[in-house]
PDB file of C-alpha atoms in Angstrom:
ATOM      1  CA  MET A 154      45.153  14.430 -47.646  1.00  0.00           C
ATOM      2  CA  LYS A 155      42.267  16.594 -46.472  1.00  0.00           C
ATOM      3  CA  VAL A 156      40.867  15.978 -43.020  1.00  0.00           C
ATOM      4  CA  ASN A 157      37.162  15.418 -43.298  1.00  0.00           C
ATOM      5  CA  ALA A 158      34.716  12.894 -41.938  1.00  0.00           C
ATOM      6  CA  HIS A 159      35.040  10.589 -44.933  1.00  0.00           C
ATOM      7  CA  ASN A 160      38.831  10.480 -44.822  1.00  0.00           C
ATOM      8  CA  LEU A 161      38.835  10.147 -41.067  1.00  0.00           C
ATOM      9  CA  LEU A 162      36.416   7.233 -41.117  1.00  0.00           C
ATOM     10  CA  PHE A 163      37.507   5.343 -44.184  1.00  0.00           C
ATOM     11  CA  ASN A 164      41.143   6.165 -44.902  1.00  0.00           C
ATOM     12  CA  SER A 165      42.714   6.638 -41.511  1.00  0.00           C
ATOM     13  CA  SER A 166      45.114   3.852 -40.710  1.00  0.00           C
ATOM     14  CA  LYS A 167      44.894   4.473 -36.975  1.00  0.00           C
ATOM     15  CA  TRP A 168      41.312   3.134 -36.895  1.00  0.00           C
ATOM     16  CA  ILE A 169      42.061  -0.102 -38.713  1.00  0.00           C
ATOM     17  CA  GLY A 170      41.328  -2.979 -36.406  1.00  0.00           C
ATOM     18  CA  LYS A 171      40.174  -0.657 -33.611  1.00  0.00           C
ATOM     19  CA  GLY A 172      36.561  -0.043 -34.527  1.00  0.00           C
ATOM     20  CA  THR A 173      33.357  -1.888 -35.127  1.00  0.00           C
ATOM     21  CA  LEU A 174      32.046  -3.173 -38.420  1.00  0.00           C
ATOM     22  CA  ASN A 175      29.371  -1.145 -40.154  1.00  0.00           C
ATOM     23  CA  CYS A 176      27.384  -3.329 -42.521  1.00  0.00           C
ATOM     24  CA  SER A 177      24.664  -0.822 -43.357  1.00  0.00           C
ATOM     25  CA  SER A 178      26.180   0.143 -46.725  1.00  0.00           C
ATOM     26  CA  ARG A 179      27.291  -1.975 -49.669  1.00  0.00           C
ATOM     27  CA  HIS A 180      30.896  -1.826 -48.542  1.00  0.00           C
ATOM     28  CA  ILE A 181      31.978  -3.202 -45.207  1.00  0.00           C
ATOM     29  CA  HIS A 182      34.093  -0.653 -43.390  1.00  0.00           C
ATOM     30  CA  GLU A 183      35.115   0.087 -39.870  1.00  0.00           C
ATOM     31  CA  VAL A 184      33.671   2.919 -37.786  1.00  0.00           C
ATOM     32  CA  PRO A 185      35.969   4.262 -35.088  1.00  0.00           C
ATOM     33  CA  LEU A 186      35.065   3.788 -31.448  1.00  0.00           C
ATOM     34  CA  ILE A 187      35.238   7.130 -29.708  1.00  0.00           C
ATOM     35  CA  LYS A 188      36.701   7.003 -26.236  1.00  0.00           C
ATOM     36  CA  PRO A 189      35.537   9.699 -23.837  1.00  0.00           C
ATOM     37  CA  SER A 190      38.064  12.215 -22.645  1.00  0.00           C
ATOM     38  CA  LEU A 191      38.890  11.672 -18.993  1.00  0.00           C
ATOM     39  CA  LYS A 192      40.014  15.278 -18.565  1.00  0.00           C
ATOM     40  CA  PHE A 193      36.445  16.437 -18.020  1.00  0.00           C
ATOM     41  CA  TYR A 194      35.791  13.870 -15.296  1.00  0.00           C
ATOM     42  CA  LYS A 195      39.115  14.591 -13.575  1.00  0.00           C
ATOM     43  CA  GLN A 196      38.268  18.302 -13.489  1.00  0.00           C
ATOM     44  CA  LEU A 197      34.871  17.495 -12.046  1.00  0.00           C
ATOM     45  CA  LEU A 198      36.421  15.463  -9.258  1.00  0.00           C
ATOM     46  CA  LYS A 199      38.869  18.263  -8.397  1.00  0.00           C
ATOM     47  CA  GLN A 200      36.064  20.760  -7.794  1.00  0.00           C
ATOM     48  CA  PRO A 201      34.703  21.049  -4.253  1.00  0.00           C
ATOM     49  CA  GLN A 202      31.523  19.113  -3.726  1.00  0.00           C
ATOM     50  CA  PRO A 203      28.415  21.231  -3.243  1.00  0.00           C
ATOM     51  CA  SER A 204      27.105  21.371   0.284  1.00  0.00           C
ATOM     52  CA  LEU A 205      23.481  20.595   0.943  1.00  0.00           C
ATOM     53  CA  ASN A 206      21.626  22.782   3.374  1.00  0.00           C
ATOM     54  CA  VAL A 207      19.358  20.269   5.062  1.00  0.00           C
ATOM     55  CA  ASP A 208      17.314  21.304   8.055  1.00  0.00           C
ATOM     56  CA  THR A 209      17.772  18.424  10.485  1.00  0.00           C
ATOM     57  CA  ASP A 210      15.404  19.947  13.024  1.00  0.00           C
ATOM     58  CA  ALA A 211      12.358  19.685  10.796  1.00  0.00           C
ATOM     59  CA  ASN A 212       9.096  20.167  12.595  1.00  0.00           C
ATOM     60  CA  VAL A 213       7.721  16.652  12.178  1.00  0.00           C
ATOM     61  CA  SER A 214       4.710  15.712  14.209  1.00  0.00           C
ATOM     62  CA  PHE A 215       3.656  12.114  14.571  1.00  0.00           C
ATOM     63  CA  LEU A 216       0.060  11.059  15.048  1.00  0.00           C
ATOM     64  CA  PRO A 217      -1.004   8.737  17.836  1.00  0.00           C
ATOM     65  CA  ALA A 218      -1.634   5.165  16.703  1.00  0.00           C
ATOM     66  CA  GLU A 219      -5.417   5.600  16.691  1.00  0.00           C
ATOM     67  CA  GLU A 220      -5.121   8.600  14.352  1.00  0.00           C
ATOM     68  CA  GLY A 221      -2.643   7.006  11.971  1.00  0.00           C
ATOM     69  CA  PRO A 222      -3.093   5.763   8.420  1.00  0.00           C
ATOM     70  CA  ALA A 223      -5.185   2.769   9.459  1.00  0.00           C
ATOM     71  CA  SER A 224      -7.996   5.043  10.563  1.00  0.00           C
ATOM     72  CA  LEU A 225      -7.746   7.310   7.510  1.00  0.00           C
ATOM     73  CA  ARG A 226      -8.000   4.674   4.807  1.00  0.00           C
ATOM     74  CA  THR A 227     -11.658   4.954   3.806  1.00  0.00           C
ATOM     75  CA  TYR A 228     -12.212   8.681   4.002  1.00  0.00           C
ATOM     76  CA  SER A 229     -12.490  11.142   1.176  1.00  0.00           C
ATOM     77  CA  ILE A 230     -10.362  14.276   1.129  1.00  0.00           C
ATOM     78  CA  GLY A 231     -13.167  16.671   2.046  1.00  0.00           C
ATOM     79  CA  ASN A 232     -14.342  14.502   4.916  1.00  0.00           C
ATOM     80  CA  VAL A 233     -12.616  15.810   8.063  1.00  0.00           C
ATOM     81  CA  SER A 234     -12.762  14.742  11.679  1.00  0.00           C
ATOM     82  CA  HIS A 235     -14.540  16.764  14.357  1.00  0.00           C
ATOM     83  CA  VAL A 236     -13.685  17.349  17.991  1.00  0.00           C
ATOM     84  CA  TYR A 237     -16.632  17.318  20.372  1.00  0.00           C
ATOM     85  CA  ASN A 238     -15.932  18.246  23.962  1.00  0.00           C
ATOM     86  CA  GLY A 239     -12.293  17.199  23.586  1.00  0.00           C
ATOM     87  CA  ILE A 240     -13.130  13.878  21.905  1.00  0.00           C
ATOM     88  CA  ARG A 241     -11.987  13.397  18.333  1.00  0.00           C
ATOM     89  CA  VAL A 242     -14.604  11.820  16.083  1.00  0.00           C
ATOM     90  CA  PRO A 243     -13.166  10.603  12.770  1.00  0.00           C
ATOM     91  CA  PRO A 244     -15.068  11.315   9.568  1.00  0.00           C
ATOM     92  CA  LYS A 245     -17.680   8.798   8.536  1.00  0.00           C
ATOM     93  CA  PRO A 246     -16.021   6.254   6.256  1.00  0.00           C
ATOM     94  CA  GLU A 247     -17.341   5.878   2.750  1.00  0.00           C
ATOM     95  CA  GLU A 248     -18.337   2.521   1.333  1.00  0.00           C
ATOM     96  CA  PRO A 249     -15.514   1.131  -0.803  1.00  0.00           C
ATOM     97  CA  LEU A 250     -16.042   0.919  -4.528  1.00  0.00           C
ATOM     98  CA  ASN A 251     -12.934  -1.108  -5.297  1.00  0.00           C
ATOM     99  CA  CYS A 252     -13.703  -4.567  -3.897  1.00  0.00           C
ATOM    100  CA  CYS A 253     -12.616  -7.333  -6.256  1.00  0.00           C
ATOM    101  CA  GLN A 254     -14.614  -9.993  -4.315  1.00  0.00           C
ATOM    102  CA  SER A 255     -11.834 -12.522  -4.707  1.00  0.00           C
ATOM    103  CA  GLY A 256     -11.391 -13.220  -0.994  1.00  0.00           C
ATOM    104  CA  CYS A 257      -8.366 -11.037  -0.289  1.00  0.00           C
ATOM    105  CA  SER A 258      -6.714 -11.515   3.095  1.00  0.00           C
ATOM    106  CA  ILE A 259      -7.352  -7.855   3.876  1.00  0.00           C
ATOM    107  CA  CYS A 260     -10.636  -7.019   2.179  1.00  0.00           C
ATOM    108  CA  VAL A 261     -11.646  -3.385   1.741  1.00  0.00           C
ATOM    109  CA  TRP A 262     -14.993  -4.258   3.329  1.00  0.00           C
ATOM    110  CA  ASP A 263     -13.234  -5.527   6.455  1.00  0.00           C
ATOM    111  CA  VAL A 264     -11.310  -2.265   6.627  1.00  0.00           C
ATOM    112  CA  PHE A 265     -14.545  -0.344   6.089  1.00  0.00           C
ATOM    113  CA  ALA A 266     -16.300  -2.280   8.873  1.00  0.00           C
ATOM    114  CA  ASP A 267     -13.407  -1.599  11.276  1.00  0.00           C
ATOM    115  CA  ASP A 268     -13.388   2.105  10.409  1.00  0.00           C
ATOM    116  CA  LEU A 269     -17.162   2.296  10.763  1.00  0.00           C
ATOM    117  CA  GLU A 270     -16.944   0.667  14.203  1.00  0.00           C
ATOM    118  CA  GLU A 271     -14.278   3.177  15.244  1.00  0.00           C
ATOM    119  CA  TYR A 272     -16.469   6.031  13.957  1.00  0.00           C
ATOM    120  CA  ASN A 273     -19.538   4.819  15.870  1.00  0.00           C
ATOM    121  CA  GLN A 274     -17.596   4.244  19.111  1.00  0.00           C
ATOM    122  CA  ALA A 275     -16.169   7.764  18.982  1.00  0.00           C
ATOM    123  CA  ARG A 276     -19.638   9.242  18.385  1.00  0.00           C
ATOM    124  CA  ARG A 277     -21.101   7.293  21.338  1.00  0.00           C
ATOM    125  CA  LYS A 278     -18.222   8.420  23.548  1.00  0.00           C
ATOM    126  CA  ALA A 279     -18.713  12.061  22.513  1.00  0.00           C
ATOM    127  CA  LYS A 280     -22.467  11.895  23.172  1.00  0.00           C
ATOM    128  CA  ARG A 281     -21.882  10.331  26.612  1.00  0.00           C
ATOM    129  CA  SER A 282     -19.470  13.144  27.508  1.00  0.00           C
ATOM    130  CA  PHE A 283     -22.076  15.775  26.590  1.00  0.00           C
ATOM    131  CA  LEU A 284     -24.778  13.974  28.579  1.00  0.00           C
ATOM    132  CA  GLU A 285     -22.526  13.536  31.649  1.00  0.00           C
ATOM    133  CA  LYS A 286     -21.679  17.254  31.673  1.00  0.00           C
ATOM    134  CA  HIS A 287     -25.337  18.220  30.984  1.00  0.00           C
ATOM    135  CA  LEU A 288     -24.388  20.194  27.860  1.00  0.00           C
ATOM    136  CA  THR A 289     -26.600  20.672  24.827  1.00  0.00           C
ATOM    137  CA  LEU A 290     -25.927  18.115  22.132  1.00  0.00           C
ATOM    138  CA  PRO A 291     -24.749  19.184  18.682  1.00  0.00           C
ATOM    139  CA  LYS A 292     -27.112  18.257  15.843  1.00  0.00           C
ATOM    140  CA  GLU A 293     -24.673  15.652  14.552  1.00  0.00           C
ATOM    141  CA  LEU A 294     -24.779  13.691  17.825  1.00  0.00           C
ATOM    142  CA  GLU A 295     -28.541  13.835  18.523  1.00  0.00           C
ATOM    143  CA  SER A 296     -29.310  10.726  16.469  1.00  0.00           C
ATOM    144  CA  VAL A 297     -26.476   8.658  17.969  1.00  0.00           C
ATOM    145  CA  SER A 298     -27.641   5.599  19.889  1.00  0.00           C
ATOM    146  CA  LEU A 299     -25.780   4.895  23.132  1.00  0.00           C
ATOM    147  CA  GLU A 300     -26.312   1.140  22.898  1.00  0.00           C
ATOM    148  CA  GLU A 301     -23.467  -0.690  21.274  1.00  0.00           C
ATOM    149  CA  LYS A 302     -24.451  -2.524  18.136  1.00  0.00           C
ATOM    150  CA  SER A 303     -22.456  -4.033  15.336  1.00  0.00           C
ATOM    151  CA  SER A 304     -21.441  -1.724  12.528  1.00  0.00           C
ATOM    152  CA  LEU A 305     -22.519  -4.450  10.140  1.00  0.00           C
ATOM    153  CA  GLN A 306     -26.144  -3.635  10.927  1.00  0.00           C
ATOM    154  CA  GLU A 307     -25.721  -0.328   9.106  1.00  0.00           C
ATOM    155  CA  LEU A 308     -24.693  -2.091   5.894  1.00  0.00           C
ATOM    156  CA  PRO A 309     -27.140  -3.368   3.271  1.00  0.00           C
ATOM    157  CA  PRO A 310     -28.041  -7.054   3.822  1.00  0.00           C
ATOM    158  CA  GLN A 311     -26.034  -8.270   0.807  1.00  0.00           C
ATOM    159  CA  LEU A 312     -22.903  -6.575   2.094  1.00  0.00           C
ATOM    160  CA  GLN A 313     -23.525  -7.864   5.628  1.00  0.00           C
ATOM    161  CA  ALA A 314     -23.554 -11.409   4.285  1.00  0.00           C
ATOM    162  CA  PHE A 315     -20.425 -10.803   2.227  1.00  0.00           C
ATOM    163  CA  VAL A 316     -18.472  -9.282   5.134  1.00  0.00           C
ATOM    164  CA  LEU A 317     -19.539 -12.102   7.470  1.00  0.00           C
ATOM    165  CA  LEU A 318     -18.453 -14.663   4.861  1.00  0.00           C
ATOM    166  CA  GLU A 319     -15.086 -12.900   4.489  1.00  0.00           C
ATOM    167  CA  LYS A 320     -14.557 -12.930   8.262  1.00  0.00           C
ATOM    168  CA  ARG A 321     -15.478 -16.632   8.492  1.00  0.00           C
ATOM    169  CA  LEU A 322     -13.089 -17.517   5.673  1.00  0.00           C
ATOM    170  CA  GLN A 323     -10.343 -15.492   7.318  1.00  0.00           C
ATOM    171  CA  GLN A 324     -10.893 -17.284  10.647  1.00  0.00           C
ATOM    172  CA  GLN A 325     -10.824 -20.675   8.915  1.00  0.00           C
ATOM    173  CA  GLY A 326      -7.572 -19.717   7.217  1.00  0.00           C
ATOM    174  CA  ASN A 327      -6.016 -18.794  10.567  1.00  0.00           C
ATOM    175  CA  ASN A 328      -6.992 -22.139  12.157  1.00  0.00           C
TER     176      ASN A 328
END
């Protein structure tokens, strides 16, 4: 008998009762289950394992808490922080465009208000340092008011009301 795929599949007695049924044709016949050769895997295990060259002394620098991800959430990529007289002023946060207005526990407007407050405090601090040392003010700090006011006052009135409502709801939820 010739050895070909047809004879191997249909006429070989060694596959009888050891395969799976194939019902795709008119005749029901068994298709052999092919068992993988373990020789390949045994040879793989005998080979030495590759060594990984990992630099464990990577130069990783960690930011202080005030410069971490919480303060970088609402800034665009091109918006970078400035250092005035040794005081780091974060970039001005951009108004969020992704508020769902469903009353999330951490609303993007709350995050924006916090980041805006941080931005304004840093600008006031930088301006005070220039005034104390009697140095000329950079153009960016000339318009900064030294009196502390809420960052909400810089928002449009509709957003002020929304942020205040969010804060009230959050306080009620905590009580």
